[in-house]
mmCIF file of C-alpha atoms in Angstrom:
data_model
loop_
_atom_site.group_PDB
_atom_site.id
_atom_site.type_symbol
_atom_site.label_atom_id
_atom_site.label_comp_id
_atom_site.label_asym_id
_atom_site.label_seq_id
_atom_site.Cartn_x
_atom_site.Cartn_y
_atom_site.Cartn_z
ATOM 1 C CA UNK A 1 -13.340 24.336 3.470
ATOM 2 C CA UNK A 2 -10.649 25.985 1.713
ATOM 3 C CA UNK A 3 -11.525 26.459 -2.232
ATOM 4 C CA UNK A 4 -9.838 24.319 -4.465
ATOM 5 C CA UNK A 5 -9.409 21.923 -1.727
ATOM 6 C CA UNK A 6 -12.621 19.838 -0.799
ATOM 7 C CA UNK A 7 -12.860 17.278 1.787
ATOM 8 C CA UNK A 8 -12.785 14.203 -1.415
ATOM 9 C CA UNK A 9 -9.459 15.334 -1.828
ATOM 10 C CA UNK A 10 -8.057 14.841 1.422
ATOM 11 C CA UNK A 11 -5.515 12.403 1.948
ATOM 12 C CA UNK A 12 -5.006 11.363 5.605
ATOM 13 C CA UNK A 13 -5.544 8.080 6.566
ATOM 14 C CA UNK A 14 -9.102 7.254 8.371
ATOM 15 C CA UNK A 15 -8.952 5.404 11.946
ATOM 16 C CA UNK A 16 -8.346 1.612 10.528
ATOM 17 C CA UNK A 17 -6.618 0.765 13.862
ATOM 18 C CA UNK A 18 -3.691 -0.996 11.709
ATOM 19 C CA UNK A 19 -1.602 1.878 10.795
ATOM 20 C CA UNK A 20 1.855 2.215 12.818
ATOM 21 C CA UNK A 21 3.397 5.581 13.717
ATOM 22 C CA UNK A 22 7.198 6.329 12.837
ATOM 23 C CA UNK A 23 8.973 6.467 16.015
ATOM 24 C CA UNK A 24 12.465 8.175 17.008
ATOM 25 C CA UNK A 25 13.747 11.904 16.948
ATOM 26 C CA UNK A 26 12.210 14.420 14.900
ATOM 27 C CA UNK A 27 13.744 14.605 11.497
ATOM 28 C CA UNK A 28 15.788 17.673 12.493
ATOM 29 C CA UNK A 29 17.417 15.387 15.062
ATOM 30 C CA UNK A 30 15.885 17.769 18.035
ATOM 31 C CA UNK A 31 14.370 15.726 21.185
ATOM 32 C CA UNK A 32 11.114 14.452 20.311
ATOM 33 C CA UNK A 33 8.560 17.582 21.771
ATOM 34 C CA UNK A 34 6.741 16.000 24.899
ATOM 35 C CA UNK A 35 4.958 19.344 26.160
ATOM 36 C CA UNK A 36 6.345 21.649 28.813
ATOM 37 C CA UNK A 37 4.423 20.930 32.539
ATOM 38 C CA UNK A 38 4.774 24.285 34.843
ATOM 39 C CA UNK A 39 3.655 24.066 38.294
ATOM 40 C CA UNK A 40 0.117 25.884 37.284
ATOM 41 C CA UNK A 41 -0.122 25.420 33.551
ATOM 42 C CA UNK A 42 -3.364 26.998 33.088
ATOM 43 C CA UNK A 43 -1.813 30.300 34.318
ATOM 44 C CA UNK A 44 0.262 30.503 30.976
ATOM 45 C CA UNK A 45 -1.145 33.622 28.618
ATOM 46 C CA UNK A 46 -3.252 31.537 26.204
ATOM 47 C CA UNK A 47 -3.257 28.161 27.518
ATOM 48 C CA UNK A 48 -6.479 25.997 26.743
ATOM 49 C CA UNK A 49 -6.752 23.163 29.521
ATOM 50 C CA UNK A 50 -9.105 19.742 28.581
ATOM 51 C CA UNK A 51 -8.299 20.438 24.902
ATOM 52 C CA UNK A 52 -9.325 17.215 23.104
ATOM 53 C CA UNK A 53 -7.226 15.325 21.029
ATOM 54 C CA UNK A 54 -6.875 12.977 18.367
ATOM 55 C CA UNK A 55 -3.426 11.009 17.800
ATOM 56 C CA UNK A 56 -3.079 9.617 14.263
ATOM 57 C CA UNK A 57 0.056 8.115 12.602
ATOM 58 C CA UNK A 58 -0.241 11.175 9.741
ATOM 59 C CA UNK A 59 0.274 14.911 10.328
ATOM 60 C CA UNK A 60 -2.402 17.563 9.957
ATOM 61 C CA UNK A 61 -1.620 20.905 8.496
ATOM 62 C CA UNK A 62 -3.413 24.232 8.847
ATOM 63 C CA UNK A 63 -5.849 25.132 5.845
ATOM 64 C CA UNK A 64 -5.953 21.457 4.745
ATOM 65 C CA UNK A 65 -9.300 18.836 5.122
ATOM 66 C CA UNK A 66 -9.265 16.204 6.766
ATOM 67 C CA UNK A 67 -11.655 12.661 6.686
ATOM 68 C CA UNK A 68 -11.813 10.171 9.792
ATOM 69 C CA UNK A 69 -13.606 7.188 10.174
ATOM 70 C CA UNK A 70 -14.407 6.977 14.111
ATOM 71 C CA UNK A 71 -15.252 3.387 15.524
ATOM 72 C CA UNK A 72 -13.690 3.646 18.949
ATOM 73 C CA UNK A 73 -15.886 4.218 21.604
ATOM 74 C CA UNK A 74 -13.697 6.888 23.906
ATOM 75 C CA UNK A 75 -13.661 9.123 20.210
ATOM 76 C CA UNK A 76 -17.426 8.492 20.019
ATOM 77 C CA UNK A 77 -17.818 10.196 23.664
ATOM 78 C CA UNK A 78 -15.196 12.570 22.644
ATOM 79 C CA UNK A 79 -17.405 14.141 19.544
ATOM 80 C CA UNK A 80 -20.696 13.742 21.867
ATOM 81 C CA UNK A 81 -18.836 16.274 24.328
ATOM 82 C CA UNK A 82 -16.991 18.419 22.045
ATOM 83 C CA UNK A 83 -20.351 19.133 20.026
ATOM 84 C CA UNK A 84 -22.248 19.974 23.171
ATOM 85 C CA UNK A 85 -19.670 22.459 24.332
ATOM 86 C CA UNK A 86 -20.501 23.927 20.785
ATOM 87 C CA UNK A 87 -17.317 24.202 20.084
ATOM 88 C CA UNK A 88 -16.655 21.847 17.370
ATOM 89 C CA UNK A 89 -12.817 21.193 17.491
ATOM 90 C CA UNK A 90 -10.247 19.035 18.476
ATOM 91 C CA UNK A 91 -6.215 18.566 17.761
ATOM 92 C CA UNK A 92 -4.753 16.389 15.439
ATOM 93 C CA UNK A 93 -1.522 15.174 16.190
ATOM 94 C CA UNK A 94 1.262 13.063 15.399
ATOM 95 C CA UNK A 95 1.853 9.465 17.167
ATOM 96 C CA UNK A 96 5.631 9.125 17.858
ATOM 97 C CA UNK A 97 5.095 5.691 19.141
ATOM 98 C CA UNK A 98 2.936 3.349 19.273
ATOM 99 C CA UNK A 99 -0.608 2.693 17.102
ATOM 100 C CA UNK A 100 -3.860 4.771 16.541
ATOM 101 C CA UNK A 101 -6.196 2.347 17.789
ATOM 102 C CA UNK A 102 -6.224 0.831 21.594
ATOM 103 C CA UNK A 103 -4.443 4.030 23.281
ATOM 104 C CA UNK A 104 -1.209 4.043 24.484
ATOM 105 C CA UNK A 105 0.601 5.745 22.204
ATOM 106 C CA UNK A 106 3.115 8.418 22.627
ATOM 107 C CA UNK A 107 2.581 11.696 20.640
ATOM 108 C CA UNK A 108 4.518 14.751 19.272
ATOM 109 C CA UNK A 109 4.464 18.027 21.082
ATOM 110 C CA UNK A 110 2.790 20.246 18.350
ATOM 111 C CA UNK A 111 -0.555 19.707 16.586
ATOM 112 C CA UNK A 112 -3.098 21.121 14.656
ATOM 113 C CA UNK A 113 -6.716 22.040 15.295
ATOM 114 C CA UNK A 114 -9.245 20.265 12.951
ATOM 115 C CA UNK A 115 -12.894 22.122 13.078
ATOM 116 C CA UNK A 116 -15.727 19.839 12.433
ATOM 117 C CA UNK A 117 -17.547 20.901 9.049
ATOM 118 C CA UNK A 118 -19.324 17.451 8.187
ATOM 119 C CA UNK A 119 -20.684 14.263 9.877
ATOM 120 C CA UNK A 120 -22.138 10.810 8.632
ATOM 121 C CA UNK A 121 -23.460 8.280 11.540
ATOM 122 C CA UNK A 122 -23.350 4.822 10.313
ATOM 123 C CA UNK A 123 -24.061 1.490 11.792
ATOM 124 C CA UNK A 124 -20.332 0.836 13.131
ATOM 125 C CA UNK A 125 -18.303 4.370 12.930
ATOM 126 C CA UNK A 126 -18.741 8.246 12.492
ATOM 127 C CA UNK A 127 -17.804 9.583 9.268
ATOM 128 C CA UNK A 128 -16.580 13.019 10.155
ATOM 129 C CA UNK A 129 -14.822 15.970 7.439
ATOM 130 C CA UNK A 130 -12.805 18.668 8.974
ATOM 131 C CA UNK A 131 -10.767 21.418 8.034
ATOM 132 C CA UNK A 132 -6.995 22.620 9.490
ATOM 133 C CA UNK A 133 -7.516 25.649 11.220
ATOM 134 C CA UNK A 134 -3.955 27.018 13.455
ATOM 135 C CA UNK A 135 -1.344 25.003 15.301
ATOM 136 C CA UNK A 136 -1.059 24.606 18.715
ATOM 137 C CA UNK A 137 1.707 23.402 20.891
ATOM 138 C CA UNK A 138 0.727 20.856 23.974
ATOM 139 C CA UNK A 139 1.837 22.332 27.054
ATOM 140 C CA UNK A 140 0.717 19.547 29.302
ATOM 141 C CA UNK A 141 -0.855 15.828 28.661
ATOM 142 C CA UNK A 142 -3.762 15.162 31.199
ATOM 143 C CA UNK A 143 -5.464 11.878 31.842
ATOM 144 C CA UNK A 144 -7.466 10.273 28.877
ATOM 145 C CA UNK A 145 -10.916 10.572 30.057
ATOM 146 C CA UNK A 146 -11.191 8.767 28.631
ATOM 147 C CA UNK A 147 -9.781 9.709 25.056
ATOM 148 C CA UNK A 148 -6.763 11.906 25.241
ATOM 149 C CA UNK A 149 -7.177 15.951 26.263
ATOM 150 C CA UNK A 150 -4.227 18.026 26.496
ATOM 151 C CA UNK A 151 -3.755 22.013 27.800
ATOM 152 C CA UNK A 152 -2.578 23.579 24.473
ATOM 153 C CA UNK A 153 -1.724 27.118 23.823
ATOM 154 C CA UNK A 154 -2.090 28.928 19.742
ATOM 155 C CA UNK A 155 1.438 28.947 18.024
ATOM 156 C CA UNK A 156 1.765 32.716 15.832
ATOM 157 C CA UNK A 157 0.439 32.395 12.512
ATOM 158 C CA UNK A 158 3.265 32.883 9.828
ATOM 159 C CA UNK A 159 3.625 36.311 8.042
ATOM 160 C CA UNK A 160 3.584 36.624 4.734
ATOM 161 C CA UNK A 161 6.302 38.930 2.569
ATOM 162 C CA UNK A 162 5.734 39.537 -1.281
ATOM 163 C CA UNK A 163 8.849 39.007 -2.066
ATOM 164 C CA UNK A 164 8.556 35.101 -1.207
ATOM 165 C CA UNK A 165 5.936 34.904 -4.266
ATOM 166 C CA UNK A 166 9.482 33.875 -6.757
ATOM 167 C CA UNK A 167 10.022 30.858 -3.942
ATOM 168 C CA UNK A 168 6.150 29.977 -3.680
ATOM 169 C CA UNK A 169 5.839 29.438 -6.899
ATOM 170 C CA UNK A 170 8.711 27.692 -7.800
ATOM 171 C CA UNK A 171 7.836 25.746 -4.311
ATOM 172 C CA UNK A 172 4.756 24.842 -6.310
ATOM 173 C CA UNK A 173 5.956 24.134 -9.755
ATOM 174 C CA UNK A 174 8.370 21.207 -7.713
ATOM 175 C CA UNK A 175 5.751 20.025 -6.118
ATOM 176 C CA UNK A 176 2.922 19.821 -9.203
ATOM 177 C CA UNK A 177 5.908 18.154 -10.968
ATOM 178 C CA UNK A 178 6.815 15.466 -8.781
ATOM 179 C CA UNK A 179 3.987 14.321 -7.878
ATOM 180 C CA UNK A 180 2.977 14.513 -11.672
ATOM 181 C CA UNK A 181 6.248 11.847 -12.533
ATOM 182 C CA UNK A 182 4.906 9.882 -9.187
ATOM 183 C CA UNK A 183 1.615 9.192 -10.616
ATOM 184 C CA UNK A 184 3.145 7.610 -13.734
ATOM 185 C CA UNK A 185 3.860 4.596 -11.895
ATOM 186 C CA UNK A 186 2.114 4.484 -8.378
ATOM 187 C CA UNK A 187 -0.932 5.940 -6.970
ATOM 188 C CA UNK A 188 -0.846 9.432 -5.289
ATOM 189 C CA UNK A 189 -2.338 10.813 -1.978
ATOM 190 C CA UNK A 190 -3.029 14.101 -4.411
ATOM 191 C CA UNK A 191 -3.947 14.655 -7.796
ATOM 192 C CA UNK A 192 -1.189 16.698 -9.473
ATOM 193 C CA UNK A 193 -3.879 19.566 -10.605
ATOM 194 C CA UNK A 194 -5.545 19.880 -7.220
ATOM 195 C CA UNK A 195 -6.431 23.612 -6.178
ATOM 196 C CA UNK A 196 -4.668 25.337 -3.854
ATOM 197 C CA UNK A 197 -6.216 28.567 -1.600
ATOM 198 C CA UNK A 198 -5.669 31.902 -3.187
ATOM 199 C CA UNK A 199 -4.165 32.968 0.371
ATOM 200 C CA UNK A 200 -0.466 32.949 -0.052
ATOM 201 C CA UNK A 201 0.382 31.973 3.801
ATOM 202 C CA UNK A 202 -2.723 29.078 3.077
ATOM 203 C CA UNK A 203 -1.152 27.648 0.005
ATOM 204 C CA UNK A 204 1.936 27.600 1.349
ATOM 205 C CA UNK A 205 0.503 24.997 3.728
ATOM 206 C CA UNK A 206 -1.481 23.402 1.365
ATOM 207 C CA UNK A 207 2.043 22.833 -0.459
ATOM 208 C CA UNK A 208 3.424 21.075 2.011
ATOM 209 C CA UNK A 209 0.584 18.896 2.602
ATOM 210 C CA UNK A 210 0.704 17.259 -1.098
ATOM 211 C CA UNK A 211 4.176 16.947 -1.501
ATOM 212 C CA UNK A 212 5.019 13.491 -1.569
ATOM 213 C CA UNK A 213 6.874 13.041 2.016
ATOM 214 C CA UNK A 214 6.838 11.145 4.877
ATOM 215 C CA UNK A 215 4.856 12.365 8.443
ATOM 216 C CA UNK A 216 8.247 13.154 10.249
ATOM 217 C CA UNK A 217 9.338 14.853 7.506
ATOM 218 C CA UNK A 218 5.983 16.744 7.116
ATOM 219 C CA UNK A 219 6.044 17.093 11.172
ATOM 220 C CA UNK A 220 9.083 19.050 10.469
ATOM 221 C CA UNK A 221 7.219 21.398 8.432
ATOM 222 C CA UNK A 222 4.651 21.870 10.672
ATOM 223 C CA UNK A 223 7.236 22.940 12.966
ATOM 224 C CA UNK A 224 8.122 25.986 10.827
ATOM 225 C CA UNK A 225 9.066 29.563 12.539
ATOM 226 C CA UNK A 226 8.282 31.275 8.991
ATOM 227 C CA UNK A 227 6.752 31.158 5.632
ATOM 228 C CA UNK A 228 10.127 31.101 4.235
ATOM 229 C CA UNK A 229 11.173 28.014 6.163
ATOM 230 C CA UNK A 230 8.044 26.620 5.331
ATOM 231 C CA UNK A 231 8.470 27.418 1.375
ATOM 232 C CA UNK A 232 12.249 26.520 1.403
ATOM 233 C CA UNK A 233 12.114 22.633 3.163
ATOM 234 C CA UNK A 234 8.874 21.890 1.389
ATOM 235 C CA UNK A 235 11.402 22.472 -1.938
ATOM 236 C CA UNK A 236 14.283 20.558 -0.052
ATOM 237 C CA UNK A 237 12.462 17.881 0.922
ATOM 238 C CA UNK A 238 10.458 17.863 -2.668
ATOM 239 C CA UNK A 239 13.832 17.747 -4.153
ATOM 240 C CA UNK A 240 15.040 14.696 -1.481
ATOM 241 C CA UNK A 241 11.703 12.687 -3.280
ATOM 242 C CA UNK A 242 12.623 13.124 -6.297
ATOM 243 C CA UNK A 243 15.526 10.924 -5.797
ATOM 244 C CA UNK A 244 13.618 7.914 -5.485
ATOM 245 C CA UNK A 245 12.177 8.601 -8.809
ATOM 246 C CA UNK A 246 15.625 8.855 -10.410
ATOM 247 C CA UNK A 247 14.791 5.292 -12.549
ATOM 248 C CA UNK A 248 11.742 6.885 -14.246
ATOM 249 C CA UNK A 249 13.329 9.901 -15.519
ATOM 250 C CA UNK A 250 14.429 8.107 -18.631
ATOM 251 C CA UNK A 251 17.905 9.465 -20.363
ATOM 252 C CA UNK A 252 17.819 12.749 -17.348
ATOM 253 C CA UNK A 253 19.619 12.712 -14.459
ATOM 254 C CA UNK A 254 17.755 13.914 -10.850
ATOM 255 C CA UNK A 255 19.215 17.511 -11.256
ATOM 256 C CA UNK A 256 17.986 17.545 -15.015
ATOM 257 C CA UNK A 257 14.969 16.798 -14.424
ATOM 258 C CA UNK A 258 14.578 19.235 -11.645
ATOM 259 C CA UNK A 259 15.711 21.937 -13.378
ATOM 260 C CA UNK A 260 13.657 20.760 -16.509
ATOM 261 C CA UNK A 261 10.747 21.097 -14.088
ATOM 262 C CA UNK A 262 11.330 24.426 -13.157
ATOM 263 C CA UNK A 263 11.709 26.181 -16.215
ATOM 264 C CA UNK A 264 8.826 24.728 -17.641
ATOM 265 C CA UNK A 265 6.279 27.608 -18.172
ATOM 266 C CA UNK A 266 8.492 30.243 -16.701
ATOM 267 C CA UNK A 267 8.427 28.342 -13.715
ATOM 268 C CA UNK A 268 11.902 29.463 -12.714
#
């Protein structure tokens, strides 16, 4: 588990079966990803055929826990294997249409590999805690066998450049600070104070996993070529939020605020 981040702070939803997945384009109006299907897709540097997966209405980022409440019986087999391989993984990814419970559903083309760090069996469901690890992007679907598998292949990690460390933290002062005005009047996925890693490249993700967006929108960041994209639509989209919020802000307009915000503490 990442420090600062434990597994009671996590904030995805656990498998209720009544949670519906956003459908349409992805929110940089690209075609929806559906996985690229080459004549021998197992001969592609990297590719991991049988790969199981696990479609959820939420998005997974890397370096951030997850919880899941397992009841389904094809997810039960699915740990049973997955554990006996000894390689305790699997991909989360996003449902583009359809629901998380009955199968079915159509899913995104990148995801993120969850490794298994806790498990609870109780009388109906699994309990099970896992951590972000690296993206992957699905290359091919294969049958669900009968949960869904997929041949996936390791996106690059992002590279980190000091001179981002003025955007990260301003990225991060945002953030704190929405989601600190959001908790004055609704409940929060994330406490305002939570920890992030001491990693810049892991905080980074960790950033975009509490700010207070949507899953398309936080598909989008998943989708990110660099740390600097990552950094700079976390802020846009952080700064998007914070126009919902304009009727709390008292006697300050949305750009006062935000600016307010910022310079708080030397935060700008």
């Amino acid at each position: 588990m990442e420090a600062g981040l434990p597994s009671d702070e996590s904030h995805e939803r656990a498998r209720d079966g009544d949670g519906e997945a956003p459908d349409g384009a992805t929110p940089d109006g690209e075609a929806p990803d559906k996985g690229a299907a080459p004549e021998d897709i197992t001969s592609v540097p990297g590719a991991r055929p049988g790969t199981a997966m696990f479609p959820l209405a939420s998005v997974l980022l890397p370096h951030v826990p997850i919880r899941l409440r397992i009841f389904e019986p094809r997810y039960r087999v699915m740990l049973g294997r997955i554990l006996a391989s000894g390689r305790p993984e699997f991909g989360v990814v996003l449902i583009e249409r359809g629901t998380e419970a009955g199968g079915g559903e159509v899913r995104f083309g990148v995801a993120t590999m969850a490794h298994i760090v806790q498990m609870a069996a109780q009388d109906d469901d699994v309990l099970v805690v896992a951590q972000g690890t690296h993206r992957v992007e699905v290359l091919a679907w294969g049958e669900d066998d009968p949960y869904p598998v997929a041949t996936v292949r390791a996106l690059p990690e992002l590279a980190w450049d000091d001179d981002l460390e003025p955007l990260r933290e301003q990225t991060e002062h945002l953030v704190r600070g929405v989601l600190a005005r959001a908790a004055e009047f609704a409940e929060t996925d994330w406490d305002p104070d939570v920890g992030l890693s001491e990693d810049p490249v892991e905080a980074a993700w960790q950033l975009a996993a509490i700010a207070p967006i949507g899953p398309l929108d936080r598909y989008r960041l998943l989708r990110a070529g660099s740390a600097e994209e990552l950094l700079s639509t976390t802020r846009s989209l952080t700064e998007d939020a914070l126009d919902t919020l304009e009727p709390t802000l008292g006697g300050d307009t949305v750009d006062q605020a935000l600016w307010r915000w910022l310079d708080e503490d030397g935060g700008a």
